[in-house]
Amino acid sequence: MALKCLFFVSLLVVGLATPLAKAQLGGTLDVLIRIQDTLFCTINGNISVNGTATPVFPNAAVLLQCGSGNIVVASSITNSIGQFTILLDTSVFPVSSVLNNCRLLVNTTLATCNDSLGTGLLSSVLQYIGNTVQGTVTIANLRPLVFKLIT
């Protein structure tokens, strides 16, 4: 039994040390995808165009759905200032596939943040806005293009 435990711990240490060694030796990691934005409590989830104060949409479930079956592959909850972030590994989800086959769905009704907005949900396709490099990691930044009301 002790030998099995020692073997498992050894595998765990090797598994954790390999990525660290790769990073320290100057190896590059796969590109990550970051989907990030602020969700507002409006009929289209965007900031008001007329300059009036626009409340944010806190505690809203934001789902990333992909494919013809709208399979949820990732999710996030907006924070107290309406911001959400979803991170993906491009070795599993290539950027082009996410852009062409996925959408964001706000799975919390608008009535949650404002009763007068009704029970509809918001949905948006994604747009690429550029890359960011942080250390050895390149991040492909995506954001919702335009949220639309679905009922």
PDB file of C-alpha atoms in Angstrom:
ATOM      1  CA  MET A   1       0.000   0.000   0.000  1.00  0.00           C
ATOM      2  CA  ALA A   2       2.787   2.410   0.909  1.00  0.00           C
ATOM      3  CA  LEU A   3       4.484   1.648  -2.414  1.00  0.00           C
ATOM      4  CA  LYS A   4       1.303   2.555  -4.333  1.00  0.00           C
ATOM      5  CA  CYS A   5       0.995   5.826  -2.419  1.00  0.00           C
ATOM      6  CA  LEU A   6       4.660   6.684  -3.084  1.00  0.00           C
ATOM      7  CA  PHE A   7       4.214   5.896  -6.786  1.00  0.00           C
ATOM      8  CA  PHE A   8       1.109   8.138  -6.995  1.00  0.00           C
ATOM      9  CA  VAL A   9       2.861  11.017  -5.223  1.00  0.00           C
ATOM     10  CA  SER A  10       5.864  10.649  -7.569  1.00  0.00           C
ATOM     11  CA  LEU A  11       3.601  10.839 -10.617  1.00  0.00           C
ATOM     12  CA  LEU A  12       1.884  13.895  -9.183  1.00  0.00           C
ATOM     13  CA  VAL A  13       5.214  15.671  -8.582  1.00  0.00           C
ATOM     14  CA  VAL A  14       6.449  14.875 -12.108  1.00  0.00           C
ATOM     15  CA  GLY A  15       3.136  16.054 -13.583  1.00  0.00           C
ATOM     16  CA  LEU A  16       3.373  19.369 -11.767  1.00  0.00           C
ATOM     17  CA  ALA A  17       7.084  19.914 -12.359  1.00  0.00           C
ATOM     18  CA  THR A  18       7.004  19.395 -16.129  1.00  0.00           C
ATOM     19  CA  PRO A  19       5.025  22.570 -17.000  1.00  0.00           C
ATOM     20  CA  LEU A  20       7.100  24.602 -14.536  1.00  0.00           C
ATOM     21  CA  ALA A  21      10.342  23.400 -16.097  1.00  0.00           C
ATOM     22  CA  LYS A  22       9.017  24.165 -19.569  1.00  0.00           C
ATOM     23  CA  ALA A  23       8.132  27.725 -18.532  1.00  0.00           C
ATOM     24  CA  GLN A  24      11.492  28.266 -16.817  1.00  0.00           C
ATOM     25  CA  LEU A  25      13.387  27.038 -19.873  1.00  0.00           C
ATOM     26  CA  GLY A  26      11.681  29.588 -22.086  1.00  0.00           C
ATOM     27  CA  GLY A  27       9.097  27.276 -23.627  1.00  0.00           C
ATOM     28  CA  THR A  28       5.859  28.854 -24.673  1.00  0.00           C
ATOM     29  CA  LEU A  29       2.525  27.713 -23.405  1.00  0.00           C
ATOM     30  CA  ASP A  30      -0.551  27.322 -25.558  1.00  0.00           C
ATOM     31  CA  VAL A  31      -2.560  30.382 -26.370  1.00  0.00           C
ATOM     32  CA  LEU A  32      -5.462  31.001 -24.002  1.00  0.00           C
ATOM     33  CA  ILE A  33      -8.769  32.570 -24.927  1.00  0.00           C
ATOM     34  CA  ARG A  34     -10.184  35.215 -22.601  1.00  0.00           C
ATOM     35  CA  ILE A  35     -13.808  36.226 -23.113  1.00  0.00           C
ATOM     36  CA  GLN A  36     -14.429  39.286 -20.990  1.00  0.00           C
ATOM     37  CA  ASP A  37     -16.843  42.199 -20.801  1.00  0.00           C
ATOM     38  CA  THR A  38     -19.215  44.154 -18.595  1.00  0.00           C
ATOM     39  CA  LEU A  39     -22.909  43.338 -18.754  1.00  0.00           C
ATOM     40  CA  PHE A  40     -25.384  46.176 -18.267  1.00  0.00           C
ATOM     41  CA  CYS A  41     -28.985  45.944 -17.129  1.00  0.00           C
ATOM     42  CA  THR A  42     -30.527  47.059 -20.415  1.00  0.00           C
ATOM     43  CA  ILE A  43     -32.615  45.473 -23.155  1.00  0.00           C
ATOM     44  CA  ASN A  44     -29.383  44.790 -25.103  1.00  0.00           C
ATOM     45  CA  GLY A  45     -26.888  44.382 -22.248  1.00  0.00           C
ATOM     46  CA  ASN A  46     -24.896  47.405 -23.398  1.00  0.00           C
ATOM     47  CA  ILE A  47     -24.289  50.832 -21.913  1.00  0.00           C
ATOM     48  CA  SER A  48     -26.910  53.465 -22.686  1.00  0.00           C
ATOM     49  CA  VAL A  49     -26.159  55.549 -25.782  1.00  0.00           C
ATOM     50  CA  ASN A  50     -27.764  58.748 -24.518  1.00  0.00           C
ATOM     51  CA  GLY A  51     -25.208  59.276 -21.756  1.00  0.00           C
ATOM     52  CA  THR A  52     -27.490  58.492 -18.832  1.00  0.00           C
ATOM     53  CA  ALA A  53     -26.215  56.353 -15.989  1.00  0.00           C
ATOM     54  CA  THR A  54     -26.637  52.687 -16.865  1.00  0.00           C
ATOM     55  CA  PRO A  55     -26.858  50.109 -14.064  1.00  0.00           C
ATOM     56  CA  VAL A  56     -24.773  46.951 -14.365  1.00  0.00           C
ATOM     57  CA  PHE A  57     -26.174  43.403 -14.243  1.00  0.00           C
ATOM     58  CA  PRO A  58     -24.613  41.690 -11.182  1.00  0.00           C
ATOM     59  CA  ASN A  59     -24.893  37.961 -10.412  1.00  0.00           C
ATOM     60  CA  ALA A  60     -25.966  37.028 -13.952  1.00  0.00           C
ATOM     61  CA  ALA A  61     -25.073  33.589 -15.305  1.00  0.00           C
ATOM     62  CA  VAL A  62     -23.136  33.893 -18.571  1.00  0.00           C
ATOM     63  CA  LEU A  63     -22.869  30.650 -20.547  1.00  0.00           C
ATOM     64  CA  LEU A  64     -20.627  29.871 -23.510  1.00  0.00           C
ATOM     65  CA  GLN A  65     -22.637  27.591 -25.802  1.00  0.00           C
ATOM     66  CA  CYS A  66     -21.106  25.859 -28.810  1.00  0.00           C
ATOM     67  CA  GLY A  67     -22.253  23.707 -31.710  1.00  0.00           C
ATOM     68  CA  SER A  68     -25.658  23.001 -33.157  1.00  0.00           C
ATOM     69  CA  GLY A  69     -26.822  21.589 -29.822  1.00  0.00           C
ATOM     70  CA  ASN A  70     -25.814  24.743 -27.904  1.00  0.00           C
ATOM     71  CA  ILE A  71     -23.694  22.672 -25.525  1.00  0.00           C
ATOM     72  CA  VAL A  72     -22.464  24.692 -22.543  1.00  0.00           C
ATOM     73  CA  VAL A  73     -18.662  24.431 -22.544  1.00  0.00           C
ATOM     74  CA  ALA A  74     -17.890  27.150 -19.979  1.00  0.00           C
ATOM     75  CA  SER A  75     -19.673  29.621 -17.739  1.00  0.00           C
ATOM     76  CA  SER A  76     -19.171  32.594 -15.475  1.00  0.00           C
ATOM     77  CA  ILE A  77     -21.173  34.762 -13.081  1.00  0.00           C
ATOM     78  CA  THR A  78     -20.991  38.536 -13.336  1.00  0.00           C
ATOM     79  CA  ASN A  79     -19.486  40.201 -10.282  1.00  0.00           C
ATOM     80  CA  SER A  80     -20.935  43.151  -8.354  1.00  0.00           C
ATOM     81  CA  ILE A  81     -19.882  45.556 -11.141  1.00  0.00           C
ATOM     82  CA  GLY A  82     -21.279  43.412 -13.969  1.00  0.00           C
ATOM     83  CA  GLN A  83     -17.966  42.020 -15.202  1.00  0.00           C
ATOM     84  CA  PHE A  84     -17.450  38.427 -16.300  1.00  0.00           C
ATOM     85  CA  THR A  85     -14.488  36.428 -17.581  1.00  0.00           C
ATOM     86  CA  ILE A  86     -14.321  33.032 -19.262  1.00  0.00           C
ATOM     87  CA  LEU A  87     -10.949  31.393 -19.959  1.00  0.00           C
ATOM     88  CA  LEU A  88     -10.413  28.598 -22.493  1.00  0.00           C
ATOM     89  CA  ASP A  89      -7.418  26.537 -23.610  1.00  0.00           C
ATOM     90  CA  THR A  90      -6.932  26.736 -27.381  1.00  0.00           C
ATOM     91  CA  SER A  91      -5.634  23.171 -27.509  1.00  0.00           C
ATOM     92  CA  VAL A  92      -9.232  22.188 -26.735  1.00  0.00           C
ATOM     93  CA  PHE A  93     -11.082  25.198 -28.196  1.00  0.00           C
ATOM     94  CA  PRO A  94      -9.330  26.799 -31.217  1.00  0.00           C
ATOM     95  CA  VAL A  95     -10.008  30.524 -31.576  1.00  0.00           C
ATOM     96  CA  SER A  96     -11.580  30.152 -35.026  1.00  0.00           C
ATOM     97  CA  SER A  97     -13.910  27.435 -33.760  1.00  0.00           C
ATOM     98  CA  VAL A  98     -15.050  29.555 -30.825  1.00  0.00           C
ATOM     99  CA  LEU A  99     -15.656  32.553 -33.082  1.00  0.00           C
ATOM    100  CA  ASN A 100     -17.589  30.544 -35.681  1.00  0.00           C
ATOM    101  CA  ASN A 101     -19.460  28.030 -33.548  1.00  0.00           C
ATOM    102  CA  CYS A 102     -20.083  29.570 -30.129  1.00  0.00           C
ATOM    103  CA  ARG A 103     -22.242  32.244 -28.562  1.00  0.00           C
ATOM    104  CA  LEU A 104     -22.749  33.776 -25.138  1.00  0.00           C
ATOM    105  CA  LEU A 105     -26.084  33.345 -23.424  1.00  0.00           C
ATOM    106  CA  VAL A 106     -27.013  35.330 -20.334  1.00  0.00           C
ATOM    107  CA  ASN A 107     -29.104  32.703 -18.611  1.00  0.00           C
ATOM    108  CA  THR A 108     -30.520  35.067 -16.000  1.00  0.00           C
ATOM    109  CA  THR A 109     -33.658  36.949 -16.973  1.00  0.00           C
ATOM    110  CA  LEU A 110     -33.497  40.710 -17.333  1.00  0.00           C
ATOM    111  CA  ALA A 111     -36.288  41.023 -14.752  1.00  0.00           C
ATOM    112  CA  THR A 112     -33.701  39.967 -12.170  1.00  0.00           C
ATOM    113  CA  CYS A 113     -31.992  43.336 -12.448  1.00  0.00           C
ATOM    114  CA  ASN A 114     -35.019  45.420 -13.533  1.00  0.00           C
ATOM    115  CA  ASP A 115     -38.653  44.227 -13.349  1.00  0.00           C
ATOM    116  CA  SER A 116     -39.686  46.454 -16.252  1.00  0.00           C
ATOM    117  CA  LEU A 117     -37.362  44.638 -18.692  1.00  0.00           C
ATOM    118  CA  GLY A 118     -39.341  41.389 -18.617  1.00  0.00           C
ATOM    119  CA  THR A 119     -38.298  37.761 -18.685  1.00  0.00           C
ATOM    120  CA  GLY A 120     -36.173  37.675 -21.838  1.00  0.00           C
ATOM    121  CA  LEU A 121     -32.574  36.494 -22.035  1.00  0.00           C
ATOM    122  CA  LEU A 122     -29.592  38.024 -23.830  1.00  0.00           C
ATOM    123  CA  SER A 123     -27.446  36.327 -26.478  1.00  0.00           C
ATOM    124  CA  SER A 124     -24.413  37.431 -28.494  1.00  0.00           C
ATOM    125  CA  VAL A 125     -21.904  36.068 -30.962  1.00  0.00           C
ATOM    126  CA  LEU A 126     -18.240  36.810 -30.222  1.00  0.00           C
ATOM    127  CA  GLN A 127     -15.658  39.076 -31.801  1.00  0.00           C
ATOM    128  CA  TYR A 128     -11.861  38.966 -31.685  1.00  0.00           C
ATOM    129  CA  ILE A 129     -10.297  42.171 -30.321  1.00  0.00           C
ATOM    130  CA  GLY A 130      -6.577  41.288 -30.261  1.00  0.00           C
ATOM    131  CA  ASN A 131      -3.866  39.420 -28.373  1.00  0.00           C
ATOM    132  CA  THR A 132      -2.229  40.167 -25.039  1.00  0.00           C
ATOM    133  CA  VAL A 133       1.061  38.618 -23.915  1.00  0.00           C
ATOM    134  CA  GLN A 134       1.553  37.963 -20.212  1.00  0.00           C
ATOM    135  CA  GLY A 135       4.903  36.325 -19.514  1.00  0.00           C
ATOM    136  CA  THR A 136       5.079  33.239 -21.734  1.00  0.00           C
ATOM    137  CA  VAL A 137       1.326  33.105 -22.277  1.00  0.00           C
ATOM    138  CA  THR A 138      -0.413  34.648 -25.270  1.00  0.00           C
ATOM    139  CA  ILE A 139      -4.068  35.471 -24.665  1.00  0.00           C
ATOM    140  CA  ALA A 140      -6.550  35.869 -27.517  1.00  0.00           C
ATOM    141  CA  ASN A 141      -9.102  38.417 -26.292  1.00  0.00           C
ATOM    142  CA  LEU A 142     -12.732  38.014 -27.323  1.00  0.00           C
ATOM    143  CA  ARG A 143     -15.826  39.932 -26.335  1.00  0.00           C
ATOM    144  CA  PRO A 144     -19.532  39.858 -27.165  1.00  0.00           C
ATOM    145  CA  LEU A 145     -20.311  41.633 -30.437  1.00  0.00           C
ATOM    146  CA  VAL A 146     -23.849  42.826 -29.594  1.00  0.00           C
ATOM    147  CA  PHE A 147     -26.237  41.298 -27.118  1.00  0.00           C
ATOM    148  CA  LYS A 148     -29.726  40.701 -28.475  1.00  0.00           C
ATOM    149  CA  LEU A 149     -32.912  39.979 -26.595  1.00  0.00           C
ATOM    150  CA  ILE A 150     -34.330  36.496 -27.036  1.00  0.00           C
ATOM    151  CA  THR A 151     -37.721  35.571 -25.646  1.00  0.00           C
TER     152      THR A 151
END
